[in-house]
Amino acid sequence: MTTTETTATGKAVEVLRIDGLTLDLPAEHGAHRILHGIDLALRPGRIHGLAGESGSGKTMTGLAVLGLLPDGARTGGRIRLDGTDLLTLPPRQLGALRGRAVSMVFQDPSTSLHPMLSIGHQLTDHLRHHRKLDRKAARARAVELLGQVRIPNPAAALRSYPHQFSGGMRQRIAIAIALACDPQVLIADEPTTALDVTVQAGVLRLLRRLCDELGLAVLLITHDLGVMSALADSVSVMRRGRVVETGPRGQVLTAPRHEYTRTLLDALPGRNTP
Amino acid sequence: MTSQSRPPLLGVDGLVVQYRRPGAAPTRAVGGVSLEVRSGEVVGLVGESGCGKSTLARAVCGLTPAEEGRITFDGTPVRPLNVRRRDPALTAVQMVFQDPYGSLNPRRRVGAQIVDGIRAAAGRGETDGPRTPEEYLSRVGLPESDAQRYPHEFSGGQRQRIAIARALAARPRLLVGDEPISALDASAQLHVATLMRSLALESGAGLLFISHDLSVVRHIADRIAVMYLGRIVETGPAAELWDSPRHPYTQALLASIPQPDGAGVLPAELPGDVPDPSAPPSGCHFHPRCPHAFDGCDREEPRLTSGGVACHLHPAA
């Protein structure tokens, strides 16, 4: 079931395509199926949203793309990045892609950054590993990245530690780290859930700008339909390990075809107020 | 409508709460707040993290001592908790905390924890309500057999219901919810919030509902108070404040909420960060981030007018 969307821009080719992704996790008796055949496609410069309640398999789908699944996980189907199937890739080659071609921003910036390492250390480590940059070049790139995510005074920030920044600033730093190696695909798992609304607005604007400027293909995982509406170009709604509805943002959020999407929208405050 | 002549159920007048640290100036978490909650009224308190919402809630329950100002519950002053036994009259103030994983005792059965509340009410001589934990569980929509189970057997939403049942069992006349829904799944949030409202109102109690989620507060509160850096900057009837906010901070707060309308509009950004509460800006605390700040905002602190707004753009009439 392939949706052949005709896009106006010629460069809207799929960078990442997930076909029939299944996931089984070991349980007490045999295996427990978490994902029942997920189909998704990500295009450069586009943000695709993945909505659903906790436990619906949103995060597992994101982790599957990065090959960061729990021990004993068995997968089926295909995840193709520019034609290469990530699921069958040997661990070494996948490791080389992870953080370089595909990277991730997590929910809580206070736990995803290392508290004892300076920002500079965390930003350059990974540049030196993947890009083989020398100390000076990595530093220059780090300053450029921090500027890109609007951290005031980047040079001083490199010498600082995560606890010296507010939650919003930390999430910006986490985004800078994810962008360090010019990934094609960015997976953002609840990137603003831990933030206040006023701070959230800034991070949402940043993600949109980076996506447009760098031509990133973004998979935005969030349960917040407001965030979804502000940022996503297209939306998939997940429930119990299945995608129940996929479509353009406006259609999914205003004229949902699936009963479950309607239930989610009805659960929002203000929907039933007179 | 409640009559204006009766004294409010909860009266907070010029409350100041400070936290002391060795080797540093005290941090003013709450800097002169006045607030009222009447019986049968739901007051929503909103603001960003670090603005002093939770400190205010704790002070109202007597968990944090006040530096200055008065807190009265039903006409009697609320004394902070100390080595002496808590004033039994204060068990009529009950709190529901943010994290239902931390607020329930993991080693006691749910029923026994609800009985604690029933005993507290009996200690005040209130024995006319339901007598068994099962009745309270069914009021929050849980099966009666759950009384025999332990907290770990429940999901976050169910645990928060148990915490609410325990608070209700003490027959509160004032229920204080400190971010009671932020640890819950999005689909459970509105449900638990509406449940708190209806249960509080059913028993004629007042509800002080603290949350950073404005859309939920808008949905359940009669009156909203907006806090910024230890002060209340605007207060008013929920619908009025939501539809025509006057304080620039309230305006920015409301504009930053993304709307699930499918239109793809990015929310407006409020530049800057919340300042360090231990070194707040002079004058109006909001002036460094305020788009309408003018000469004088950095010098003089605006007072909360009778119209319910603390801003130099809206001077008292």
mmCIF file of C-alpha atoms in Angstrom, chain B:
data_model
loop_
_atom_site.group_PDB
_atom_site.id
_atom_site.type_symbol
_atom_site.label_atom_id
_atom_site.label_comp_id
_atom_site.label_asym_id
_atom_site.label_seq_id
_atom_site.Cartn_x
_atom_site.Cartn_y
_atom_site.Cartn_z
ATOM 1 C CA MET B 1 -22.475 32.906 42.844
ATOM 2 C CA THR B 2 -20.721 33.121 46.152
ATOM 3 C CA SER B 3 -21.611 36.055 48.310
ATOM 4 C CA GLN B 4 -18.803 38.583 48.550
ATOM 5 C CA SER B 5 -19.502 39.380 52.199
ATOM 6 C CA ARG B 6 -18.494 35.999 53.612
ATOM 7 C CA PRO B 7 -14.792 35.599 54.354
ATOM 8 C CA PRO B 8 -13.035 33.472 51.741
ATOM 9 C CA LEU B 9 -12.250 29.859 52.512
ATOM 10 C CA LEU B 10 -8.585 30.454 51.846
ATOM 11 C CA GLY B 11 -7.067 33.885 52.196
ATOM 12 C CA VAL B 12 -3.465 34.554 51.266
ATOM 13 C CA ASP B 13 -2.348 38.076 52.005
ATOM 14 C CA GLY B 14 1.044 39.508 51.095
ATOM 15 C CA LEU B 15 2.725 36.133 51.325
ATOM 16 C CA VAL B 16 6.515 36.037 51.071
ATOM 17 C CA VAL B 17 8.409 32.748 51.098
ATOM 18 C CA GLN B 18 12.179 32.644 51.001
ATOM 19 C CA TYR B 19 14.610 29.795 50.641
ATOM 20 C CA ARG B 20 17.928 30.208 52.391
ATOM 21 C CA ARG B 21 21.201 28.787 51.236
ATOM 22 C CA PRO B 22 24.496 29.089 53.036
ATOM 23 C CA GLY B 23 26.749 31.699 51.503
ATOM 24 C CA ALA B 24 24.129 33.319 49.289
ATOM 25 C CA ALA B 25 21.335 35.816 49.551
ATOM 26 C CA PRO B 26 17.940 34.195 50.238
ATOM 27 C CA THR B 27 15.884 33.336 47.177
ATOM 28 C CA ARG B 28 12.463 34.914 47.172
ATOM 29 C CA ALA B 29 10.350 32.139 45.657
ATOM 30 C CA VAL B 30 7.104 33.924 46.482
ATOM 31 C CA GLY B 31 7.360 37.700 46.739
ATOM 32 C CA GLY B 32 4.171 39.180 48.097
ATOM 33 C CA VAL B 33 1.230 37.209 46.776
ATOM 34 C CA SER B 34 -2.402 37.776 47.672
ATOM 35 C CA LEU B 35 -4.961 35.240 46.583
ATOM 36 C CA GLU B 36 -8.408 34.034 47.615
ATOM 37 C CA VAL B 37 -10.255 30.791 47.106
ATOM 38 C CA ARG B 38 -13.931 30.568 48.006
ATOM 39 C CA SER B 39 -16.021 27.502 48.738
ATOM 40 C CA GLY B 40 -17.237 25.885 45.563
ATOM 41 C CA GLU B 41 -14.737 27.782 43.452
ATOM 42 C CA VAL B 42 -11.963 26.412 41.256
ATOM 43 C CA VAL B 43 -8.939 28.698 41.038
ATOM 44 C CA GLY B 44 -6.265 27.817 38.516
ATOM 45 C CA LEU B 45 -2.728 29.003 39.136
ATOM 46 C CA VAL B 46 -0.482 28.989 36.067
ATOM 47 C CA GLY B 47 3.063 30.023 35.256
ATOM 48 C CA GLU B 48 6.367 28.729 33.963
ATOM 49 C CA SER B 49 8.569 26.392 35.968
ATOM 50 C CA GLY B 50 10.424 28.225 38.706
ATOM 51 C CA CYS B 51 7.810 30.948 39.128
ATOM 52 C CA GLY B 52 6.894 29.862 42.664
ATOM 53 C CA LYS B 53 3.611 28.040 42.051
ATOM 54 C CA SER B 54 4.561 24.955 44.028
ATOM 55 C CA THR B 55 6.084 26.973 46.855
ATOM 56 C CA LEU B 56 2.820 28.859 47.170
ATOM 57 C CA ALA B 57 0.887 25.571 47.285
ATOM 58 C CA ARG B 58 3.182 24.182 49.953
ATOM 59 C CA ALA B 59 2.872 27.325 52.039
ATOM 60 C CA VAL B 60 -0.925 27.169 51.797
ATOM 61 C CA CYS B 61 -0.823 23.659 53.248
ATOM 62 C CA GLY B 62 1.621 24.709 55.942
ATOM 63 C CA LEU B 63 4.453 22.615 54.520
ATOM 64 C CA THR B 64 6.766 25.580 53.969
ATOM 65 C CA PRO B 65 6.996 28.431 56.496
ATOM 66 C CA ALA B 66 6.076 31.929 55.377
ATOM 67 C CA GLU B 67 8.544 34.771 55.821
ATOM 68 C CA GLU B 68 5.943 37.520 55.783
ATOM 69 C CA GLY B 69 2.234 37.806 55.198
ATOM 70 C CA ARG B 70 -0.760 35.818 56.373
ATOM 71 C CA ILE B 71 -2.439 32.650 55.255
ATOM 72 C CA THR B 72 -5.850 31.996 56.722
ATOM 73 C CA PHE B 73 -8.020 28.956 56.253
ATOM 74 C CA ASP B 74 -11.608 29.541 57.220
ATOM 75 C CA GLY B 75 -10.598 32.480 59.360
ATOM 76 C CA THR B 76 -7.867 30.715 61.334
ATOM 77 C CA PRO B 77 -4.203 31.229 60.493
ATOM 78 C CA VAL B 78 -2.338 28.342 58.862
ATOM 79 C CA ARG B 79 0.705 27.556 60.974
ATOM 80 C CA PRO B 80 3.608 25.794 59.374
ATOM 81 C CA LEU B 81 4.317 22.221 60.258
ATOM 82 C CA ASN B 82 6.774 21.764 63.114
ATOM 83 C CA VAL B 83 7.545 19.284 65.860
ATOM 84 C CA ARG B 84 4.133 19.735 67.464
ATOM 85 C CA ARG B 85 1.090 17.876 66.199
ATOM 86 C CA ARG B 86 -0.595 19.487 63.214
ATOM 87 C CA ASP B 87 -3.712 21.449 64.004
ATOM 88 C CA PRO B 88 -6.511 18.892 63.343
ATOM 89 C CA ALA B 89 -8.624 21.602 61.710
ATOM 90 C CA LEU B 90 -6.022 21.788 58.963
ATOM 91 C CA THR B 91 -6.735 18.252 57.809
ATOM 92 C CA ALA B 92 -9.592 19.903 55.958
ATOM 93 C CA VAL B 93 -6.909 21.179 53.580
ATOM 94 C CA GLN B 94 -5.784 18.278 51.429
ATOM 95 C CA MET B 95 -3.152 18.170 48.740
ATOM 96 C CA VAL B 96 -2.742 16.055 45.618
ATOM 97 C CA PHE B 97 0.880 16.019 44.536
ATOM 98 C CA GLN B 98 2.455 15.882 41.119
ATOM 99 C CA ASP B 99 3.998 12.464 41.218
ATOM 100 C CA PRO B 100 1.639 9.620 42.152
ATOM 101 C CA TYR B 101 4.648 7.294 42.201
ATOM 102 C CA GLY B 102 6.165 9.192 45.106
ATOM 103 C CA SER B 103 3.088 10.268 47.026
ATOM 104 C CA LEU B 104 1.630 6.815 47.717
ATOM 105 C CA ASN B 105 3.334 4.456 50.149
ATOM 106 C CA PRO B 106 4.483 1.486 48.022
ATOM 107 C CA ARG B 107 4.344 -0.934 50.950
ATOM 108 C CA ARG B 108 0.806 -0.341 52.124
ATOM 109 C CA ARG B 109 -2.408 -1.471 50.525
ATOM 110 C CA VAL B 110 -4.358 1.222 48.732
ATOM 111 C CA GLY B 111 -7.364 0.721 51.005
ATOM 112 C CA ALA B 112 -5.312 1.291 54.154
ATOM 113 C CA GLN B 113 -3.973 4.554 52.763
ATOM 114 C CA ILE B 114 -7.484 5.785 52.050
ATOM 115 C CA VAL B 115 -8.534 4.823 55.578
ATOM 116 C CA ASP B 116 -5.918 7.307 56.829
ATOM 117 C CA GLY B 117 -7.985 10.025 55.223
ATOM 118 C CA ILE B 118 -11.229 8.721 56.722
ATOM 119 C CA ARG B 119 -9.574 8.732 60.182
ATOM 120 C CA ALA B 120 -8.393 12.298 59.656
ATOM 121 C CA ALA B 121 -11.963 13.370 58.946
ATOM 122 C CA ALA B 122 -13.241 11.427 61.946
ATOM 123 C CA GLY B 123 -10.639 13.208 64.065
ATOM 124 C CA ARG B 124 -12.395 16.466 63.201
ATOM 125 C CA GLY B 125 -15.725 14.916 64.109
ATOM 126 C CA GLU B 126 -16.863 14.507 60.505
ATOM 127 C CA THR B 127 -18.307 11.037 60.262
ATOM 128 C CA ASP B 128 -21.274 11.529 57.975
ATOM 129 C CA GLY B 129 -19.497 10.674 54.704
ATOM 130 C CA PRO B 130 -18.752 7.273 53.240
ATOM 131 C CA ARG B 131 -17.013 5.071 55.815
ATOM 132 C CA THR B 132 -15.145 2.577 53.653
ATOM 133 C CA PRO B 133 -12.252 3.002 51.215
ATOM 134 C CA GLU B 134 -14.234 1.067 48.612
ATOM 135 C CA GLU B 135 -16.808 3.837 48.382
ATOM 136 C CA TYR B 136 -14.125 6.423 47.706
ATOM 137 C CA LEU B 137 -12.511 4.211 45.074
ATOM 138 C CA SER B 138 -15.778 3.914 43.211
ATOM 139 C CA ARG B 139 -16.227 7.691 43.384
ATOM 140 C CA VAL B 140 -12.979 8.136 41.460
ATOM 141 C CA GLY B 141 -14.019 5.437 39.022
ATOM 142 C CA LEU B 142 -11.961 2.481 40.255
ATOM 143 C CA PRO B 143 -13.340 -0.971 41.154
ATOM 144 C CA GLU B 144 -13.900 -1.612 44.856
ATOM 145 C CA SER B 145 -11.648 -4.671 44.825
ATOM 146 C CA ASP B 146 -8.675 -2.362 44.196
ATOM 147 C CA ALA B 147 -8.557 -1.545 47.913
ATOM 148 C CA GLN B 148 -6.690 -4.796 48.497
ATOM 149 C CA ARG B 149 -3.993 -4.035 45.936
ATOM 150 C CA TYR B 150 -0.677 -2.198 46.193
ATOM 151 C CA PRO B 151 0.261 1.021 44.343
ATOM 152 C CA HIS B 152 2.708 -0.713 41.961
ATOM 153 C CA GLU B 153 -0.177 -2.647 40.444
ATOM 154 C CA PHE B 154 -1.630 0.534 38.963
ATOM 155 C CA SER B 155 -0.801 2.846 36.070
ATOM 156 C CA GLY B 156 0.083 6.499 36.640
ATOM 157 C CA GLY B 157 -3.457 7.705 35.913
ATOM 158 C CA GLN B 158 -4.957 5.133 38.274
ATOM 159 C CA ARG B 159 -2.485 6.029 41.021
ATOM 160 C CA GLN B 160 -3.403 9.679 40.715
ATOM 161 C CA ARG B 161 -7.054 8.670 41.129
ATOM 162 C CA ILE B 162 -6.082 6.794 44.293
ATOM 163 C CA ALA B 163 -4.268 9.878 45.574
ATOM 164 C CA ILE B 164 -7.411 11.884 44.876
ATOM 165 C CA ALA B 165 -9.550 9.276 46.655
ATOM 166 C CA ARG B 166 -7.265 9.513 49.683
ATOM 167 C CA ALA B 167 -7.509 13.293 49.710
ATOM 168 C CA LEU B 168 -11.299 13.133 49.367
ATOM 169 C CA ALA B 169 -11.579 10.618 52.190
ATOM 170 C CA ALA B 170 -10.354 13.321 54.563
ATOM 171 C CA ARG B 171 -13.483 15.308 53.586
ATOM 172 C CA PRO B 172 -11.468 18.360 52.535
ATOM 173 C CA ARG B 173 -13.000 21.789 52.363
ATOM 174 C CA LEU B 174 -10.038 22.948 50.322
ATOM 175 C CA LEU B 175 -8.293 20.705 47.831
ATOM 176 C CA VAL B 176 -4.882 21.808 46.565
ATOM 177 C CA GLY B 177 -3.538 20.115 43.434
ATOM 178 C CA ASP B 178 0.114 20.795 42.697
ATOM 179 C CA GLU B 179 0.608 19.829 39.040
ATOM 180 C CA PRO B 180 -1.617 16.799 39.622
ATOM 181 C CA ILE B 181 -1.822 15.938 35.948
ATOM 182 C CA SER B 182 1.598 16.663 34.520
ATOM 183 C CA ALA B 183 2.939 13.163 35.192
ATOM 184 C CA LEU B 184 0.012 11.612 33.343
ATOM 185 C CA ASP B 185 -0.537 10.553 29.767
ATOM 186 C CA ALA B 186 -2.133 13.206 27.566
ATOM 187 C CA SER B 187 -5.352 11.240 27.198
ATOM 188 C CA ALA B 188 -5.662 10.847 30.998
ATOM 189 C CA GLN B 189 -4.854 14.480 31.859
ATOM 190 C CA LEU B 190 -8.123 16.129 31.031
ATOM 191 C CA HIS B 191 -10.022 13.250 32.556
ATOM 192 C CA VAL B 192 -8.282 13.492 35.931
ATOM 193 C CA ALA B 193 -8.553 17.291 35.937
ATOM 194 C CA THR B 194 -12.312 17.248 35.306
ATOM 195 C CA LEU B 195 -12.675 14.539 37.930
ATOM 196 C CA MET B 196 -10.938 16.736 40.509
ATOM 197 C CA ARG B 197 -13.192 19.619 39.642
ATOM 198 C CA SER B 198 -16.432 17.699 39.860
ATOM 199 C CA LEU B 199 -15.495 15.856 43.051
ATOM 200 C CA ALA B 200 -14.374 19.040 44.787
ATOM 201 C CA LEU B 201 -17.514 20.904 43.780
ATOM 202 C CA GLU B 202 -19.813 18.004 44.674
ATOM 203 C CA SER B 203 -18.658 18.233 48.267
ATOM 204 C CA GLY B 204 -18.786 22.028 48.241
ATOM 205 C CA ALA B 205 -15.037 22.384 48.649
ATOM 206 C CA GLY B 206 -12.754 24.909 47.014
ATOM 207 C CA LEU B 207 -10.046 23.779 44.604
ATOM 208 C CA LEU B 208 -6.698 25.426 44.010
ATOM 209 C CA PHE B 209 -5.409 23.812 40.851
ATOM 210 C CA ILE B 210 -1.799 24.465 39.935
ATOM 211 C CA SER B 211 -0.543 23.606 36.488
ATOM 212 C CA HIS B 212 1.658 24.829 33.714
ATOM 213 C CA ASP B 213 -0.835 23.484 31.194
ATOM 214 C CA LEU B 214 -3.000 26.474 30.409
ATOM 215 C CA SER B 215 -5.469 24.733 28.173
ATOM 216 C CA VAL B 216 -6.431 22.300 30.933
ATOM 217 C CA VAL B 217 -6.697 25.104 33.486
ATOM 218 C CA ARG B 218 -8.877 27.083 31.110
ATOM 219 C CA HIS B 219 -11.138 24.065 30.891
ATOM 220 C CA ILE B 220 -11.722 23.472 34.598
ATOM 221 C CA ALA B 221 -11.086 26.758 36.434
ATOM 222 C CA ASP B 222 -13.585 29.478 37.317
ATOM 223 C CA ARG B 223 -10.808 31.954 37.944
ATOM 224 C CA ILE B 224 -7.190 31.965 36.732
ATOM 225 C CA ALA B 225 -4.198 33.585 38.389
ATOM 226 C CA VAL B 226 -1.009 33.961 36.342
ATOM 227 C CA MET B 227 2.266 33.965 38.224
ATOM 228 C CA TYR B 228 5.631 35.252 37.057
ATOM 229 C CA LEU B 229 8.764 35.082 39.173
ATOM 230 C CA GLY B 230 7.059 34.997 42.546
ATOM 231 C CA ARG B 231 4.295 37.495 41.840
ATOM 232 C CA ILE B 232 0.791 37.281 40.502
ATOM 233 C CA VAL B 233 0.701 39.402 37.366
ATOM 234 C CA GLU B 234 -2.898 38.895 36.345
ATOM 235 C CA THR B 235 -6.017 37.312 37.712
ATOM 236 C CA GLY B 236 -9.569 37.139 36.474
ATOM 237 C CA PRO B 237 -12.482 34.945 35.410
ATOM 238 C CA ALA B 238 -11.156 32.081 33.276
ATOM 239 C CA ALA B 239 -12.991 32.879 30.050
ATOM 240 C CA GLU B 240 -12.285 36.608 30.286
ATOM 241 C CA LEU B 241 -8.579 36.147 30.948
ATOM 242 C CA TRP B 242 -8.311 33.615 28.155
ATOM 243 C CA ASP B 243 -10.155 35.703 25.581
ATOM 244 C CA SER B 244 -8.718 39.110 26.399
ATOM 245 C CA PRO B 245 -5.502 38.847 28.400
ATOM 246 C CA ARG B 246 -4.233 42.267 29.512
ATOM 247 C CA HIS B 247 -0.803 41.644 30.981
ATOM 248 C CA PRO B 248 1.898 41.265 28.287
ATOM 249 C CA TYR B 249 3.133 38.120 30.012
ATOM 250 C CA THR B 250 -0.300 36.486 29.914
ATOM 251 C CA GLN B 251 -0.557 37.490 26.261
ATOM 252 C CA ALA B 252 2.830 35.910 25.498
ATOM 253 C CA LEU B 253 1.953 32.793 27.473
ATOM 254 C CA LEU B 254 -1.289 32.298 25.579
ATOM 255 C CA ALA B 255 0.311 33.053 22.208
ATOM 256 C CA SER B 256 2.935 30.395 22.770
ATOM 257 C CA ILE B 257 0.427 27.547 23.019
ATOM 258 C CA PRO B 258 0.397 25.637 19.750
ATOM 259 C CA GLN B 259 -3.149 25.106 18.499
ATOM 260 C CA PRO B 260 -4.140 21.683 17.190
ATOM 261 C CA ASP B 261 -6.090 23.238 14.307
ATOM 262 C CA GLY B 262 -4.057 21.714 11.526
ATOM 263 C CA ALA B 263 -3.126 25.152 10.177
ATOM 264 C CA GLY B 264 0.603 24.715 10.694
ATOM 265 C CA VAL B 265 1.100 28.020 12.485
ATOM 266 C CA LEU B 266 4.241 28.162 14.601
ATOM 267 C CA PRO B 267 3.560 29.592 18.067
ATOM 268 C CA ALA B 268 4.947 33.012 18.921
ATOM 269 C CA GLU B 269 8.217 32.979 20.785
ATOM 270 C CA LEU B 270 8.789 34.871 24.019
ATOM 271 C CA PRO B 271 12.443 35.907 23.812
ATOM 272 C CA GLY B 272 14.784 35.357 26.710
ATOM 273 C CA ASP B 273 14.711 32.991 29.649
ATOM 274 C CA VAL B 274 13.011 33.202 33.016
ATOM 275 C CA PRO B 275 15.475 35.221 35.118
ATOM 276 C CA ASP B 276 17.203 33.733 38.132
ATOM 277 C CA PRO B 277 14.734 34.104 41.027
ATOM 278 C CA SER B 278 17.594 34.759 43.457
ATOM 279 C CA ALA B 279 18.478 37.904 41.470
ATOM 280 C CA PRO B 280 15.191 39.133 39.993
ATOM 281 C CA PRO B 281 15.120 42.175 37.712
ATOM 282 C CA SER B 282 14.231 45.482 39.334
ATOM 283 C CA GLY B 283 10.804 47.059 39.034
ATOM 284 C CA CYS B 284 8.403 44.905 37.073
ATOM 285 C CA HIS B 285 10.005 41.447 36.978
ATOM 286 C CA PHE B 286 8.850 40.957 33.423
ATOM 287 C CA HIS B 287 10.346 44.136 31.933
ATOM 288 C CA PRO B 288 13.487 42.583 30.362
ATOM 289 C CA ARG B 289 11.329 40.281 28.218
ATOM 290 C CA CYS B 290 8.347 42.570 27.790
ATOM 291 C CA PRO B 291 7.684 43.802 24.247
ATOM 292 C CA HIS B 292 5.854 46.881 25.574
ATOM 293 C CA ALA B 293 8.298 47.891 28.325
ATOM 294 C CA PHE B 294 8.831 51.631 28.600
ATOM 295 C CA ASP B 295 10.856 53.972 30.734
ATOM 296 C CA GLY B 296 9.948 53.391 34.369
ATOM 297 C CA CYS B 297 9.079 49.699 34.103
ATOM 298 C CA ASP B 298 12.556 48.875 35.373
ATOM 299 C CA ARG B 299 12.217 51.111 38.426
ATOM 300 C CA GLU B 300 8.785 50.844 39.884
ATOM 301 C CA GLU B 301 7.046 47.615 40.800
ATOM 302 C CA PRO B 302 3.477 47.584 39.464
ATOM 303 C CA ARG B 303 0.799 46.686 42.007
ATOM 304 C CA LEU B 304 -1.989 44.250 41.315
ATOM 305 C CA THR B 305 -4.966 46.540 40.718
ATOM 306 C CA SER B 306 -8.508 45.831 41.765
ATOM 307 C CA GLY B 307 -9.081 45.029 38.090
ATOM 308 C CA GLY B 308 -6.682 42.119 38.515
ATOM 309 C CA VAL B 309 -3.618 43.147 36.516
ATOM 310 C CA ALA B 310 -0.156 44.227 37.654
ATOM 311 C CA CYS B 311 1.246 46.259 34.771
ATOM 312 C CA HIS B 312 2.185 49.899 34.221
ATOM 313 C CA LEU B 313 0.216 49.798 30.964
ATOM 314 C CA HIS B 314 -2.919 49.279 33.013
ATOM 315 C CA PRO B 315 -2.679 51.704 35.936
ATOM 316 C CA ALA B 316 -5.294 51.542 38.644
ATOM 317 C CA ALA B 317 -8.326 53.621 37.781
#
